[in-house]
Amino acid sequence: MFDAAYETILCDQPRAHVARITLNREKQMNAYSWRMTQELQAAIGVYRDDDELRALIVTGAGGRAFCTGGDISGVDAEHGRKVREAPMGHGREMRDGMQAVCALLRQIDKPSIAMIQGFAVAGGLALALACDFRIAGPTARLGDTSGRFGLLPDEGGAWLFPHVMGYDRALKMTLLHEIYDARTALGLGLITELAEENVEARTLEFAEALAAQAPLAVRTVKMMMRRAMQSTFESSLEDAQLSVMITNPSQDVREGGLAFREKRAPKFQGR
């Protein structure tokens, strides 16, 4: 069940075929804890494996923040002690924590959307960039503040930031701890779309549009484009040749052609 009960996140299905995960540590400005990273992995895994779910929204509770990175308040002192005492504990915690969350979002073959209100900084920005799309409201503030605390962009930001905004701008953002308003972030490529009016309504509309597409095609296109970003043009063409052997014989392709001829909206089933 996607809408299972968790301690640090909320899961629901606001529209047909649309899943939503809300980071629910509002008092901590949705800073992530170890428990949150484990619950995020569990919920994203359910989304990945449920063929009835076709689009995922990730957002933060309260409107003040999407996510402000890792919780450094010391609230979970016992977990921190275990990390410090374990051999290579900090690296293992990162590998099995927020790094695993970001990797999972990038690896799954279904689309994800970060809905951003308030701050998405440090690891919170990495989490947003690990999603396929980012829709932000006018209150959004994006940047990297990790260096203020002597920390690193270790959740995936060291790769994600320069790939999205370019090496020099990413390095400047991180070294000078810069935070950008929504319109500046849009110009830098950190967000996909700025929703000036109602960011939640626009995000739901966008998620519904994704969910209405042919699922096999959506999932295959995402995999093809991810691989193409890391490969040669010739390798991408070979991937396309293999991929059409999955999509072209599908019922969805036949339904798409039939709907076009009958002048109606197609009803895709993902088969």
Coordinates of C-alpha atoms in Angstrom, one line a residue:
M1 CA 0.0 0.0 0.0
F2 CA 1.5 3.3 -1.0
D3 CA -0.4 5.3 1.6
A4 CA 1.1 3.3 4.5
A5 CA 1.7 5.2 7.8
Y6 CA 5.2 6.5 8.4
E7 CA 6.8 8.6 11.2
T8 CA 8.5 11.3 9.1
I9 CA 6.7 11.4 5.8
L10 CA 3.1 11.4 4.6
C11 CA 2.0 9.4 1.5
D12 CA -1.2 9.9 -0.4
Q13 CA -2.7 9.7 -3.9
P14 CA -4.2 13.1 -4.7
R15 CA -5.2 12.1 -8.2
A16 CA -5.7 8.9 -10.2
H17 CA -2.4 7.2 -10.8
V18 CA -0.5 10.1 -9.0
A19 CA 1.4 9.4 -5.8
R20 CA 2.7 12.1 -3.4
I21 CA 5.3 12.0 -0.7
T22 CA 5.4 14.9 1.8
L23 CA 8.4 15.4 4.0
N24 CA 6.8 15.9 7.3
R25 CA 9.2 17.5 9.7
E26 CA 7.8 21.0 9.5
K27 CA 9.4 22.2 12.8
Q28 CA 12.8 21.2 11.5
M29 CA 12.0 22.8 8.1
N30 CA 11.9 19.3 6.7
A31 CA 15.5 18.6 7.3
Y32 CA 16.1 14.9 6.8
S33 CA 16.9 12.4 9.6
W34 CA 18.2 8.9 9.2
R35 CA 14.7 7.6 9.7
M36 CA 13.4 9.9 7.0
T37 CA 15.9 8.6 4.5
Q38 CA 14.8 5.0 5.3
E39 CA 11.1 5.8 5.0
L40 CA 11.7 7.7 1.7
Q41 CA 13.4 4.7 0.2
A42 CA 10.5 2.5 1.3
A43 CA 7.8 4.8 -0.1
I44 CA 9.7 5.4 -3.4
G45 CA 10.2 1.6 -3.7
V46 CA 6.4 1.1 -3.4
Y47 CA 5.8 3.8 -6.1
R48 CA 8.4 2.1 -8.4
D49 CA 6.8 -1.3 -8.1
D50 CA 3.1 -0.3 -8.4
D51 CA 2.1 -0.2 -12.0
E52 CA -1.1 1.7 -11.2
L53 CA 1.1 4.7 -10.0
R54 CA 2.5 6.6 -13.0
A55 CA 3.7 9.9 -11.6
L56 CA 5.3 10.9 -8.2
I57 CA 5.3 14.3 -6.5
V58 CA 7.8 14.9 -3.7
T59 CA 7.2 18.0 -1.5
G60 CA 7.7 19.4 2.0
A61 CA 5.1 20.1 4.7
G62 CA 4.2 23.6 5.9
G63 CA 5.3 25.8 3.0
R64 CA 8.4 27.2 4.7
A65 CA 10.8 24.6 3.2
F66 CA 11.0 21.7 0.7
C67 CA 14.0 20.3 2.5
T68 CA 16.9 22.1 4.2
G69 CA 19.4 19.2 4.0
G70 CA 20.5 17.0 6.8
D71 CA 19.3 17.7 10.4
I72 CA 22.4 18.9 12.3
S73 CA 20.5 19.9 15.4
G74 CA 21.7 16.9 17.4
V75 CA 18.2 15.8 18.1
D76 CA 19.1 12.1 17.3
A77 CA 22.2 11.9 19.6
E78 CA 22.1 8.1 19.9
H79 CA 22.2 7.6 16.1
G80 CA 25.0 10.1 15.8
R81 CA 27.0 8.3 18.5
K82 CA 26.6 5.0 16.6
V83 CA 27.8 6.6 13.4
R84 CA 30.9 8.1 15.0
E85 CA 31.8 4.8 16.6
A86 CA 31.3 2.6 13.6
P87 CA 34.2 1.9 11.2
M88 CA 33.8 4.3 8.3
G89 CA 30.4 5.2 9.9
H90 CA 29.9 8.6 8.2
G91 CA 30.5 7.2 4.7
R92 CA 28.2 4.2 5.3
E93 CA 25.5 6.5 6.7
M94 CA 25.6 8.7 3.7
R95 CA 25.7 5.8 1.3
D96 CA 22.7 4.1 2.8
G97 CA 20.9 7.3 3.6
M98 CA 20.2 10.3 1.4
Q99 CA 22.6 9.1 -1.3
A100 CA 20.5 6.0 -1.7
V101 CA 17.3 8.1 -1.8
C102 CA 18.7 10.3 -4.6
A103 CA 20.1 7.3 -6.5
L104 CA 16.7 5.6 -6.3
L105 CA 14.8 8.6 -7.7
R106 CA 17.2 8.7 -10.7
Q107 CA 17.1 5.0 -11.3
I108 CA 13.4 4.3 -11.3
D109 CA 11.8 4.3 -14.7
K110 CA 8.8 6.4 -13.8
P111 CA 8.7 10.2 -13.6
S112 CA 9.1 12.3 -10.4
I113 CA 8.3 15.9 -9.7
A114 CA 9.7 18.0 -6.9
M115 CA 7.1 20.7 -5.8
I116 CA 9.2 23.4 -4.1
Q117 CA 7.9 26.0 -1.7
G118 CA 10.4 27.8 0.6
F119 CA 13.9 26.5 1.0
A120 CA 15.5 23.7 -1.0
V121 CA 19.1 23.9 0.1
A122 CA 22.1 21.7 0.5
G123 CA 20.9 18.1 0.5
G124 CA 17.4 19.4 0.0
L125 CA 18.5 20.8 -3.4
A126 CA 20.2 17.5 -4.2
L127 CA 16.9 15.7 -3.5
A128 CA 15.0 18.2 -5.7
L129 CA 17.5 17.8 -8.6
A130 CA 17.3 14.0 -8.3
C131 CA 13.7 14.3 -9.4
D132 CA 13.0 14.6 -13.1
F133 CA 11.2 17.9 -12.8
R134 CA 11.0 20.8 -10.4
I135 CA 8.0 23.1 -10.2
A136 CA 8.5 26.0 -7.8
G137 CA 6.4 28.6 -6.3
P138 CA 7.4 32.3 -5.9
T139 CA 8.6 31.7 -2.3
A140 CA 11.1 29.1 -3.4
R141 CA 14.8 29.6 -2.4
L142 CA 17.4 27.2 -3.8
G143 CA 21.1 26.9 -3.2
D144 CA 23.8 25.2 -1.3
T145 CA 24.6 26.1 2.3
S146 CA 26.6 23.1 3.3
G147 CA 29.9 24.9 3.3
R148 CA 28.6 27.3 6.1
F149 CA 28.9 24.3 8.4
G150 CA 32.2 22.9 7.0
L151 CA 30.2 20.2 5.2
L152 CA 30.2 18.9 1.7
P153 CA 27.6 18.5 -1.1
D154 CA 27.8 14.8 -0.4
E155 CA 24.2 13.6 -1.0
G156 CA 24.9 13.8 -4.7
G157 CA 25.2 17.5 -5.2
A158 CA 28.8 17.4 -6.3
W159 CA 27.5 15.6 -9.4
L160 CA 24.0 17.0 -9.8
F161 CA 24.8 20.7 -9.3
P162 CA 27.3 21.0 -12.2
H163 CA 25.4 18.7 -14.5
V164 CA 22.3 21.0 -14.1
M165 CA 23.8 24.5 -13.9
G166 CA 27.4 24.1 -15.2
Y167 CA 30.7 23.6 -13.4
D168 CA 31.6 27.2 -12.7
R169 CA 28.2 28.3 -11.5
A170 CA 27.8 25.2 -9.3
L171 CA 31.2 25.7 -7.8
K172 CA 30.5 29.4 -7.1
M173 CA 27.1 28.5 -5.5
T174 CA 28.7 25.9 -3.2
L175 CA 31.9 27.8 -2.2
L176 CA 30.1 31.1 -1.5
H177 CA 27.0 29.4 0.0
E178 CA 24.6 31.2 -2.4
I179 CA 20.8 30.9 -2.2
Y180 CA 18.8 32.1 -5.2
D181 CA 15.2 33.3 -5.5
A182 CA 12.8 31.4 -7.7
R183 CA 13.2 33.5 -10.8
T184 CA 17.0 33.4 -10.6
A185 CA 16.9 29.7 -10.0
L186 CA 14.7 29.3 -13.2
G187 CA 17.3 31.2 -15.2
L188 CA 20.1 28.9 -13.8
G189 CA 18.2 25.8 -14.8
L190 CA 17.6 24.7 -11.2
I191 CA 13.9 24.5 -11.7
T192 CA 11.8 23.4 -14.6
E193 CA 8.9 25.8 -14.2
L194 CA 7.9 28.7 -12.0
A195 CA 4.3 28.6 -10.9
E196 CA 3.5 32.3 -10.0
E197 CA -0.1 31.6 -8.8
N198 CA -0.8 28.2 -7.3
V199 CA 2.1 25.8 -7.3
E200 CA 0.2 22.9 -5.9
A201 CA -2.6 23.2 -8.5
R202 CA 0.0 23.4 -11.3
T203 CA 2.0 20.5 -10.0
L204 CA -1.1 18.3 -9.8
E205 CA -2.0 19.3 -13.3
F206 CA 1.5 18.5 -14.5
A207 CA 1.5 15.1 -12.7
E208 CA -1.9 14.3 -14.2
A209 CA -0.7 15.1 -17.6
L210 CA 2.3 12.7 -17.1
A211 CA 0.0 10.0 -15.7
A212 CA -2.2 10.2 -18.8
Q213 CA 0.6 9.3 -21.2
A214 CA 1.3 5.8 -22.4
P215 CA 3.1 4.2 -19.4
L216 CA 5.4 1.9 -21.4
A217 CA 6.6 4.8 -23.6
V218 CA 7.1 7.2 -20.6
R219 CA 9.2 4.6 -18.7
T220 CA 11.2 3.7 -21.7
V221 CA 11.9 7.3 -22.8
K222 CA 13.1 8.1 -19.3
M223 CA 15.6 5.1 -19.3
M224 CA 16.7 6.0 -22.9
M225 CA 17.4 9.7 -22.0
R226 CA 19.2 8.8 -18.8
R227 CA 21.5 6.4 -20.6
A228 CA 22.0 8.8 -23.5
M229 CA 23.3 11.5 -21.2
Q230 CA 26.2 9.2 -20.3
S231 CA 26.8 7.5 -23.7
T232 CA 27.6 8.2 -27.3
F233 CA 25.1 9.1 -30.0
E234 CA 25.6 5.7 -31.7
S235 CA 24.9 3.9 -28.4
S236 CA 21.8 5.9 -28.0
L237 CA 20.6 4.8 -31.4
E238 CA 21.2 1.2 -30.5
D239 CA 19.2 1.6 -27.3
A240 CA 16.3 3.1 -29.3
Q241 CA 16.4 0.1 -31.7
L242 CA 16.0 -2.3 -28.7
S243 CA 13.4 -0.1 -27.0
V244 CA 11.0 0.0 -29.9
M245 CA 10.7 -3.8 -29.8
I246 CA 9.0 -3.3 -26.4
T247 CA 6.8 -0.3 -27.2
N248 CA 5.8 -0.6 -30.9
P249 CA 4.0 -4.0 -30.5
S250 CA 2.1 -2.8 -27.3
Q251 CA -1.6 -2.4 -26.9
D252 CA -1.0 1.2 -26.0
V253 CA 0.5 2.0 -29.5
R254 CA -2.6 0.4 -31.1
E255 CA -4.9 2.4 -28.7
G256 CA -3.0 5.6 -29.6
G257 CA -3.6 5.1 -33.3
L258 CA -7.2 4.0 -32.8
A259 CA -7.9 7.1 -30.6
F260 CA -6.4 9.4 -33.3
R261 CA -8.6 7.9 -36.0
E262 CA -11.7 8.1 -33.8
K263 CA -10.8 11.7 -32.7
R264 CA -10.9 10.9 -29.0
A265 CA -8.4 10.9 -26.1
P266 CA -6.5 7.6 -25.8
K267 CA -7.0 5.4 -22.8
F268 CA -3.6 3.9 -22.1
Q269 CA -3.3 0.8 -19.9
G270 CA 0.5 0.3 -19.8
R271 CA 0.4 -2.9 -21.8

